GROMACS .gro file of C-alpha atoms in nm:
model
  369
    1MET     CA    1  -3.166  -4.746   7.802
    2PRO     CA    2  -2.884  -4.730   7.545
    3MET     CA    3  -2.756  -4.383   7.462
    4SER     CA    4  -2.607  -4.263   7.135
    5THR     CA    5  -2.248  -4.145   7.127
    6ASP     CA    6  -2.364  -3.783   7.087
    7THR     CA    7  -2.559  -3.781   7.416
    8PRO     CA    8  -2.483  -3.453   7.599
    9ALA     CA    9  -2.219  -3.484   7.871
   10ASP     CA   10  -2.449  -3.353   8.144
   11GLU     CA   11  -2.711  -3.616   8.057
   12ARG     CA   12  -2.447  -3.892   8.068
   13VAL     CA   13  -2.342  -3.770   8.413
   14THR     CA   14  -2.699  -3.768   8.538
   15ARG     CA   15  -2.767  -4.123   8.421
   16ALA     CA   16  -2.437  -4.264   8.546
   17TRP     CA   17  -2.474  -4.101   8.887
   18SER     CA   18  -2.829  -4.231   8.917
   19ARG     CA   19  -2.699  -4.585   8.865
   20ILE     CA   20  -2.428  -4.529   9.128
   21VAL     CA   21  -2.672  -4.390   9.385
   22GLU     CA   22  -2.912  -4.679   9.324
   23TRP     CA   23  -2.628  -4.925   9.390
   24LEU     CA   24  -2.524  -4.740   9.708
   25ALA     CA   25  -2.878  -4.742   9.842
   26GLU     CA   26  -2.901  -5.119   9.797
   27TYR     CA   27  -2.553  -5.242   9.890
   28ALA     CA   28  -2.386  -4.968  10.101
   29PRO     CA   29  -2.647  -4.773  10.304
   30PRO     CA   30  -2.387  -4.588  10.521
   31SER     CA   31  -2.219  -4.452  10.207
   32TYR     CA   32  -2.555  -4.359  10.060
   33ALA     CA   33  -2.640  -4.172  10.381
   34SER     CA   34  -2.311  -3.979  10.366
   35LEU     CA   35  -2.407  -3.808  10.037
   36ARG     CA   36  -2.502  -3.443  10.072
   37PRO     CA   37  -2.815  -3.302   9.907
   38GLY     CA   38  -2.789  -3.156   9.561
   39ALA     CA   39  -2.702  -2.788   9.519
   40SER     CA   40  -2.950  -2.527   9.404
   41GLU     CA   41  -2.889  -2.303   9.103
   42ASP     CA   42  -2.822  -2.012   9.340
   43GLU     CA   43  -2.561  -2.214   9.530
   44ILE     CA   44  -2.386  -2.313   9.207
   45ALA     CA   45  -2.393  -1.950   9.089
   46ALA     CA   46  -2.240  -1.837   9.420
   47LEU     CA   47  -1.969  -2.101   9.383
   48GLU     CA   48  -1.886  -1.978   9.033
   49GLU     CA   49  -1.858  -1.625   9.168
   50ASP     CA   50  -1.614  -1.738   9.437
   51LEU     CA   51  -1.409  -1.931   9.183
   52GLY     CA   52  -1.418  -1.652   8.928
   53VAL     CA   53  -1.488  -1.895   8.643
   54SER     CA   54  -1.783  -2.078   8.486
   55VAL     CA   55  -1.824  -2.442   8.587
   56PRO     CA   56  -1.869  -2.695   8.300
   57GLU     CA   57  -2.223  -2.824   8.255
   58GLU     CA   58  -2.132  -3.186   8.331
   59LEU     CA   59  -1.994  -3.089   8.672
   60LYS     CA   60  -2.300  -2.876   8.743
   61ALA     CA   61  -2.514  -3.180   8.660
   62LEU     CA   62  -2.331  -3.386   8.921
   63TRP     CA   63  -2.352  -3.114   9.186
   64ARG     CA   64  -2.723  -3.064   9.126
   65LEU     CA   65  -2.766  -3.426   9.235
   66THR     CA   66  -2.505  -3.440   9.513
   67ALA     CA   67  -2.301  -3.147   9.639
   68GLY     CA   68  -2.029  -3.353   9.807
   69GLU     CA   69  -2.016  -3.619  10.075
   70ASP     CA   70  -1.933  -3.647  10.444
   71GLY     CA   71  -1.748  -3.977  10.409
   72VAL     CA   72  -1.769  -4.285  10.629
   73ALA     CA   73  -1.489  -4.357  10.879
   74GLY     CA   74  -1.263  -4.106  10.702
   75SER     CA   75  -1.299  -4.273  10.362
   76GLY     CA   76  -1.458  -4.150  10.041
   77LEU     CA   77  -1.687  -4.350   9.815
   78MET     CA   78  -1.568  -4.243   9.469
   79MET     CA   79  -1.379  -4.488   9.246
   80GLY     CA   80  -1.008  -4.474   9.325
   81ASP     CA   81  -1.087  -4.420   9.695
   82TRP     CA   82  -1.155  -4.048   9.646
   83ALA     CA   83  -1.409  -3.836   9.833
   84LEU     CA   84  -1.658  -3.612   9.653
   85MET     CA   85  -1.571  -3.264   9.777
   86PRO     CA   86  -1.828  -3.030   9.935
   87PHE     CA   87  -1.838  -2.674   9.802
   88ASN     CA   88  -1.632  -2.517  10.080
   89ALA     CA   89  -1.346  -2.760  10.002
   90VAL     CA   90  -1.376  -2.692   9.628
   91ILE     CA   91  -1.336  -2.319   9.689
   92GLU     CA   92  -1.052  -2.367   9.938
   93VAL     CA   93  -0.847  -2.589   9.707
   94HIS     CA   94  -0.908  -2.376   9.397
   95GLN     CA   95  -0.809  -2.054   9.572
   96ARG     CA   96  -0.505  -2.217   9.734
   97GLN     CA   97  -0.383  -2.355   9.403
   98MET     CA   98  -0.443  -2.023   9.226
   99GLY     CA   99  -0.237  -1.859   9.501
  100PHE     CA  100   0.050  -2.099   9.428
  101GLN     CA  101   0.015  -2.012   9.059
  102GLU     CA  102   0.035  -1.640   9.127
  103ASP     CA  103   0.355  -1.695   9.324
  104HIS     CA  104   0.512  -1.855   9.016
  105GLY     CA  105   0.394  -1.596   8.763
  106GLU     CA  106   0.105  -1.572   8.523
  107VAL     CA  107   0.076  -1.847   8.262
  108ASP     CA  108  -0.105  -1.654   7.991
  109ASP     CA  109   0.193  -1.430   7.919
  110GLY     CA  110   0.410  -1.734   7.847
  111ASP     CA  111   0.660  -1.664   8.124
  112GLY     CA  112   0.496  -1.853   8.410
  113LEU     CA  113   0.494  -2.220   8.509
  114ALA     CA  114   0.152  -2.385   8.467
  115LEU     CA  115   0.080  -2.512   8.818
  116TRP     CA  116  -0.292  -2.433   8.806
  117LYS     CA  117  -0.541  -2.259   8.582
  118ALA     CA  118  -0.869  -2.093   8.673
  119SER     CA  119  -1.054  -2.340   8.449
  120TRP     CA  120  -0.927  -2.638   8.652
  121ILE     CA  121  -1.211  -2.722   8.893
  122PRO     CA  122  -1.140  -2.972   9.177
  123PHE     CA  123  -1.422  -3.211   9.261
  124CYS     CA  124  -1.262  -3.506   9.445
  125SER     CA  125  -1.000  -3.511   9.721
  126TYR     CA  126  -0.800  -3.769   9.916
  127SER     CA  127  -1.064  -3.771  10.189
  128PRO     CA  128  -1.337  -3.536  10.314
  129ASP     CA  129  -1.082  -3.383  10.556
  130ASP     CA  130  -0.761  -3.408  10.350
  131THR     CA  131  -0.735  -3.203  10.030
  132VAL     CA  132  -0.365  -3.236   9.944
  133TYR     CA  133  -0.443  -3.478   9.659
  134GLY     CA  134  -0.741  -3.513   9.432
  135LEU     CA  135  -0.907  -3.503   9.092
  136TYR     CA  136  -0.995  -3.193   8.893
  137LEU     CA  137  -1.191  -3.129   8.575
  138ASN     CA  138  -1.010  -2.935   8.304
  139GLY     CA  139  -1.284  -2.696   8.197
  140GLU     CA  140  -1.114  -2.631   7.863
  141THR     CA  141  -1.079  -2.993   7.746
  142GLY     CA  142  -1.331  -3.180   7.963
  143GLU     CA  143  -1.058  -3.425   8.077
  144VAL     CA  144  -1.009  -3.539   8.437
  145TYR     CA  145  -0.664  -3.498   8.589
  146ARG     CA  146  -0.508  -3.575   8.927
  147TRP     CA  147  -0.328  -3.314   9.134
  148THR     CA  148  -0.075  -3.379   9.412
  149ARG     CA  149   0.121  -3.169   9.658
  150PHE     CA  150   0.426  -3.227   9.438
  151ASN     CA  151   0.265  -3.044   9.143
  152GLU     CA  152   0.208  -3.363   8.947
  153ARG     CA  153  -0.080  -3.339   8.697
  154PRO     CA  154  -0.129  -3.680   8.531
  155ARG     CA  155  -0.435  -3.734   8.310
  156GLU     CA  156  -0.665  -3.999   8.460
  157TYR     CA  157  -0.984  -4.011   8.249
  158GLU     CA  158  -1.098  -3.872   7.918
  159SER     CA  159  -1.401  -3.700   8.076
  160LEU     CA  160  -1.618  -3.678   8.387
  161PRO     CA  161  -1.895  -3.886   8.222
  162ALA     CA  162  -1.637  -4.156   8.134
  163TYR     CA  163  -1.516  -4.163   8.495
  164LEU     CA  164  -1.866  -4.198   8.640
  165GLU     CA  165  -1.976  -4.454   8.380
  166LEU     CA  166  -1.671  -4.666   8.454
  167MET     CA  167  -1.745  -4.640   8.825
  168ALA     CA  168  -2.106  -4.750   8.766
  169VAL     CA  169  -1.995  -5.050   8.560
  170SER     CA  170  -1.731  -5.145   8.820
  171LEU     CA  171  -2.002  -5.155   9.088
  172GLU     CA  172  -2.265  -5.333   8.880
  173ALA     CA  173  -2.020  -5.588   8.733
  174PRO     CA  174  -1.729  -5.591   8.980
  175LEU     CA  175  -1.531  -5.844   8.777
  176THR     CA  176  -1.460  -5.558   8.535
  177ALA     CA  177  -1.338  -5.314   8.803
  178ALA     CA  178  -1.062  -5.098   8.654
  179GLY     CA  179  -0.708  -5.065   8.780
  180PRO     CA  180  -0.582  -5.174   9.120
  181GLU     CA  181  -0.884  -5.036   9.307
  182LYS     CA  182  -1.172  -5.280   9.357
  183PRO     CA  183  -1.510  -5.213   9.518
  184GLY     CA  184  -1.539  -5.361   9.863
  185MET     CA  185  -1.707  -5.325  10.199
  186LEU     CA  186  -1.576  -5.200  10.532
  187GLY     CA  187  -1.842  -5.188  10.799
  188ASP     CA  188  -2.115  -5.200  10.531
  189ALA     CA  189  -1.969  -4.887  10.365
  190LEU     CA  190  -1.823  -4.878  10.013
  191VAL     CA  191  -1.443  -4.861  10.029
  192TRP     CA  192  -1.226  -4.906   9.719
  193GLY     CA  193  -0.930  -5.121   9.798
  194PRO     CA  194  -0.774  -5.328   9.920
  195PRO     CA  195  -0.681  -5.065  10.181
  196ALA     CA  196  -0.310  -5.011  10.240
  197HIS     CA  197  -0.359  -4.989  10.616
  198GLU     CA  198  -0.311  -5.340  10.758
  199GLU     CA  199  -0.591  -5.325  11.014
  200ARG     CA  200  -0.843  -5.185  10.764
  201GLY     CA  201  -0.723  -5.438  10.506
  202GLU     CA  202  -0.804  -5.729  10.737
  203ARG     CA  203  -1.163  -5.608  10.779
  204TRP     CA  204  -1.217  -5.513  10.413
  205VAL     CA  205  -1.421  -5.756  10.202
  206ARG     CA  206  -1.413  -5.727   9.825
  207HIS     CA  207  -1.754  -5.696   9.660
  208LEU     CA  208  -1.801  -5.967   9.397
  209GLY     CA  209  -2.160  -5.915   9.295
  210GLN     CA  210  -2.345  -6.245   9.267
  211ALA     CA  211  -2.039  -6.451   9.360
  212ALA     CA  212  -2.010  -6.483   9.735
  213PRO     CA  213  -1.660  -6.465   9.892
  214ARG     CA  214  -1.502  -6.810   9.914
  215HIS     CA  215  -1.466  -6.786  10.293
  216PRO     CA  216  -1.709  -6.623  10.537
  217ALA     CA  217  -1.640  -6.275  10.671
  218LYS     CA  218  -1.496  -6.264  11.022
  219THR     CA  219  -1.822  -6.159  11.183
  220LEU     CA  220  -2.018  -6.378  11.421
  221GLY     CA  221  -2.328  -6.373  11.201
  222ALA     CA  222  -2.137  -6.472  10.886
  223ILE     CA  223  -1.946  -6.745  11.071
  224ARG     CA  224  -2.264  -6.894  11.218
  225GLY     CA  225  -2.428  -6.891  10.876
  226ALA     CA  226  -2.137  -7.084  10.724
  227LEU     CA  227  -2.136  -7.356  10.990
  228PRO     CA  228  -2.313  -7.689  10.937
  229GLY     CA  229  -2.646  -7.696  11.116
  230ALA     CA  230  -2.524  -7.962  11.362
  231GLU     CA  231  -2.251  -7.728  11.494
  232ARG     CA  232  -2.461  -7.417  11.547
  233ALA     CA  233  -2.600  -7.520  11.887
  234GLU     CA  234  -2.246  -7.550  12.026
  235PHE     CA  235  -2.156  -7.216  11.866
  236ASP     CA  236  -2.460  -7.048  12.025
  237GLU     CA  237  -2.385  -7.193  12.367
  238GLN     CA  238  -2.024  -7.069  12.366
  239ARG     CA  239  -2.122  -6.730  12.222
  240ASP     CA  240  -2.386  -6.674  12.493
  241ALA     CA  241  -2.127  -6.754  12.762
  242LEU     CA  242  -1.877  -6.498  12.624
  243ASP     CA  243  -1.765  -6.203  12.832
  244LEU     CA  244  -1.825  -5.929  12.575
  245ALA     CA  245  -1.617  -5.688  12.784
  246ASP     CA  246  -1.307  -5.901  12.722
  247PRO     CA  247  -1.191  -5.830  12.363
  248GLU     CA  248  -0.925  -6.105  12.375
  249SER     CA  249  -1.183  -6.370  12.458
  250VAL     CA  250  -1.414  -6.246  12.184
  251ALA     CA  251  -1.129  -6.247  11.928
  252ALA     CA  252  -1.019  -6.599  12.030
  253PHE     CA  253  -1.377  -6.728  12.001
  254ARG     CA  254  -1.423  -6.563  11.661
  255ASP     CA  255  -1.093  -6.696  11.521
  256HIS     CA  256  -1.159  -7.051  11.645
  257TRP     CA  257  -1.504  -7.073  11.493
  258TRP     CA  258  -1.399  -6.898  11.171
  259GLU     CA  259  -1.141  -7.174  11.117
  260ARG     CA  260  -1.410  -7.437  11.173
  261ALA     CA  261  -1.643  -7.260  10.930
  262VAL     CA  262  -1.370  -7.245  10.665
  263GLN     CA  263  -1.294  -7.616  10.707
  264ALA     CA  264  -1.664  -7.702  10.677
  265GLN     CA  265  -1.695  -7.489  10.364
  266GLU     CA  266  -1.390  -7.650  10.204
  267ARG     CA  267  -1.528  -7.998  10.280
  268LEU     CA  268  -1.856  -7.896  10.116
  269GLU     CA  269  -1.671  -7.771   9.807
  270ASP     CA  270  -1.479  -8.097   9.783
  271ASP     CA  271  -1.803  -8.295   9.811
  272VAL     CA  272  -1.971  -8.081   9.544
  273ALA     CA  273  -1.672  -8.116   9.312
  274ALA     CA  274  -1.682  -8.494   9.360
  275ALA     CA  275  -2.055  -8.498   9.293
  276LEU     CA  276  -1.997  -8.307   8.970
  277ARG     CA  277  -1.753  -8.586   8.876
  278GLY     CA  278  -1.497  -8.336   8.756
  279ASN     CA  279  -1.725  -8.211   8.478
  280VAL     CA  280  -1.754  -7.832   8.519
  281LEU     CA  281  -2.029  -7.819   8.258
  282VAL     CA  282  -2.277  -8.012   8.473
  283ARG     CA  283  -2.548  -7.778   8.589
  284PRO     CA  284  -2.608  -7.774   8.967
  285GLY     CA  285  -2.941  -7.926   9.057
  286ARG     CA  286  -2.966  -8.142   8.746
  287ASP     CA  287  -2.733  -8.433   8.825
  288LEU     CA  288  -2.656  -8.369   9.193
  289PRO     CA  289  -2.791  -8.601   9.461
  290PRO     CA  290  -3.053  -8.426   9.679
  291GLU     CA  291  -2.822  -8.407   9.981
  292TYR     CA  292  -2.569  -8.204   9.780
  293GLU     CA  293  -2.829  -7.992   9.605
  294ALA     CA  294  -2.976  -7.886   9.940
  295THR     CA  295  -2.638  -7.766  10.070
  296LEU     CA  296  -2.537  -7.565   9.764
  297PRO     CA  297  -2.484  -7.192   9.827
  298PRO     CA  298  -2.767  -6.984   9.679
  299ALA     CA  299  -2.528  -6.823   9.425
  300ILE     CA  300  -2.481  -7.155   9.244
  301ARG     CA  301  -2.827  -7.309   9.277
  302HIS     CA  302  -2.948  -7.133   8.962
  303LEU     CA  303  -2.927  -7.290   8.621
  304PRO     CA  304  -2.664  -7.069   8.457
  305PRO     CA  305  -2.697  -6.949   8.098
  306SER     CA  306  -2.523  -7.160   7.837
  307LEU     CA  307  -2.166  -7.099   7.728
  308ASP     CA  308  -2.285  -7.033   7.375
  309ASP     CA  309  -2.528  -6.766   7.494
  310ILE     CA  310  -2.258  -6.582   7.685
  311SER     CA  311  -1.993  -6.613   7.415
  312ALA     CA  312  -2.229  -6.480   7.148
  313ALA     CA  313  -2.339  -6.187   7.364
  314LEU     CA  314  -1.982  -6.079   7.444
  315ARG     CA  315  -1.914  -6.017   7.074
  316HIS     CA  316  -1.567  -5.858   7.106
  317GLU     CA  317  -1.274  -6.096   7.072
  318SER     CA  318  -1.065  -5.938   7.349
  319VAL     CA  319  -1.353  -5.969   7.599
  320ARG     CA  320  -1.431  -6.322   7.485
  321ALA     CA  321  -1.066  -6.416   7.537
  322ARG     CA  322  -1.081  -6.290   7.896
  323PHE     CA  323  -1.397  -6.492   7.954
  324ASN     CA  324  -1.227  -6.806   7.815
  325ARG     CA  325  -0.926  -6.757   8.044
  326ASP     CA  326  -1.148  -6.720   8.350
  327LEU     CA  327  -1.340  -7.026   8.240
  328MET     CA  328  -1.022  -7.236   8.221
  329ASP     CA  329  -0.913  -7.119   8.568
  330ALA     CA  330  -1.248  -7.190   8.735
  331ILE     CA  331  -1.290  -7.471   8.985
  332PRO     CA  332  -1.617  -7.669   8.980
  333PRO     CA  333  -1.791  -7.529   9.288
  334HIS     CA  334  -1.748  -7.170   9.168
  335PHE     CA  335  -1.814  -7.228   8.800
  336PRO     CA  336  -2.188  -7.143   8.791
  337ALA     CA  337  -2.127  -6.818   8.983
  338LEU     CA  338  -1.860  -6.725   8.729
  339LEU     CA  339  -2.107  -6.783   8.447
  340LEU     CA  340  -2.364  -6.560   8.616
  341ARG     CA  341  -2.109  -6.279   8.658
  342TRP     CA  342  -2.012  -6.299   8.291
  343TRP     CA  343  -2.377  -6.307   8.191
  344ASP     CA  344  -2.418  -5.976   8.376
  345ILE     CA  345  -2.122  -5.838   8.182
  346ALA     CA  346  -2.269  -5.959   7.852
  347ARG     CA  347  -2.597  -5.783   7.932
  348LEU     CA  348  -2.410  -5.462   8.020
  349MET     CA  349  -2.239  -5.473   7.683
  350ALA     CA  350  -2.575  -5.446   7.510
  351ASP     CA  351  -2.568  -5.081   7.623
  352PRO     CA  352  -2.309  -4.872   7.431
  353ARG     CA  353  -2.197  -4.714   7.758
  354GLY     CA  354  -2.133  -5.049   7.921
  355ASP     CA  355  -1.983  -5.187   7.601
  356ARG     CA  356  -1.717  -4.914   7.586
  357ALA     CA  357  -1.640  -4.933   7.956
  358VAL     CA  358  -1.608  -5.313   7.965
  359ARG     CA  359  -1.380  -5.320   7.661
  360ALA     CA  360  -1.167  -5.042   7.810
  361VAL     CA  361  -1.116  -5.238   8.131
  362ILE     CA  362  -1.048  -5.570   7.957
  363ASN     CA  363  -0.792  -5.401   7.734
  364GLY     CA  364  -0.617  -5.244   8.032
  365ARG     CA  365  -0.709  -4.880   7.973
  366ARG     CA  366  -0.835  -4.640   8.238
  367THR     CA  367  -1.061  -4.445   8.001
  368SER     CA  368  -1.352  -4.544   7.784
  369ARG     CA  369  -1.323  -4.448   7.419
   0.00000   0.00000   0.00000
């Protein structure tokens, strides 16, 4: 439901977080399971007493829904690859930073260096177990800043609601994901990436919404599903004969069949492109011979909305220009999936929240205005 621009910040947080949790429950169950229960009013009051400062209402709204996370495989689920901090970590970081501030003199008298203020409330950290970096909410301005061990304090987002709304849009319409961090999957958990660690990066799969990855994931189930039906019996026979206790044999089997699956998929794409006769505006299923229609991936079997429908719904020239560029770069087999992604974006823009977030991303900003 669209919200007016004067919607209270705590209500914006509640609605954005509900969208995020709904997405996690559907697409990333391990991440959903890692969320901690919401905090009670007594627990929030006790936290405020430990911090010695009142917590802004928008942050209370978030904590009433989820008071931190446990993380999955050492990784957090928040946009930017941050972890939502549990209360004990919030207190620890706040008190540690206030201790550093006291060592450098009070700020209020004008003689001290502003390393930390009591009104700066941390809520995200580098990981559930590593709190040397993170995000904090400036309780005086409502802005979200990043802190580091080197006393850097760059502004990241205009508000907590803006941060969560942008995260929700990036998950629901991943083509609009802001900045270098994109939503992806690692062992069915949400991990923003691509991860810098080489081994994790090889296993990470970017989430593209309705558009399936061009090549299958390197899992036996995904590889088998991408193989032509005539090759699956041979695949099954070799898989059943594998010595699962020998990781080298398993890896060699997986790599060999993944290459065959990729080759089969590329041949299919070439055949589909030929069947479309180079005309990317042909709708799959209308002019394709039955043998090609039957082999189309589910993501491009639909009849996509028309170009005129999408262009009219986008409304803003900068967003329409991005759509036109993507359209020019598309190759025939992936064209219908691209249209469906942009149709999702157009529908999001009917909501003022989604409209602001999409335009902010397209225009290269990290905040919604």
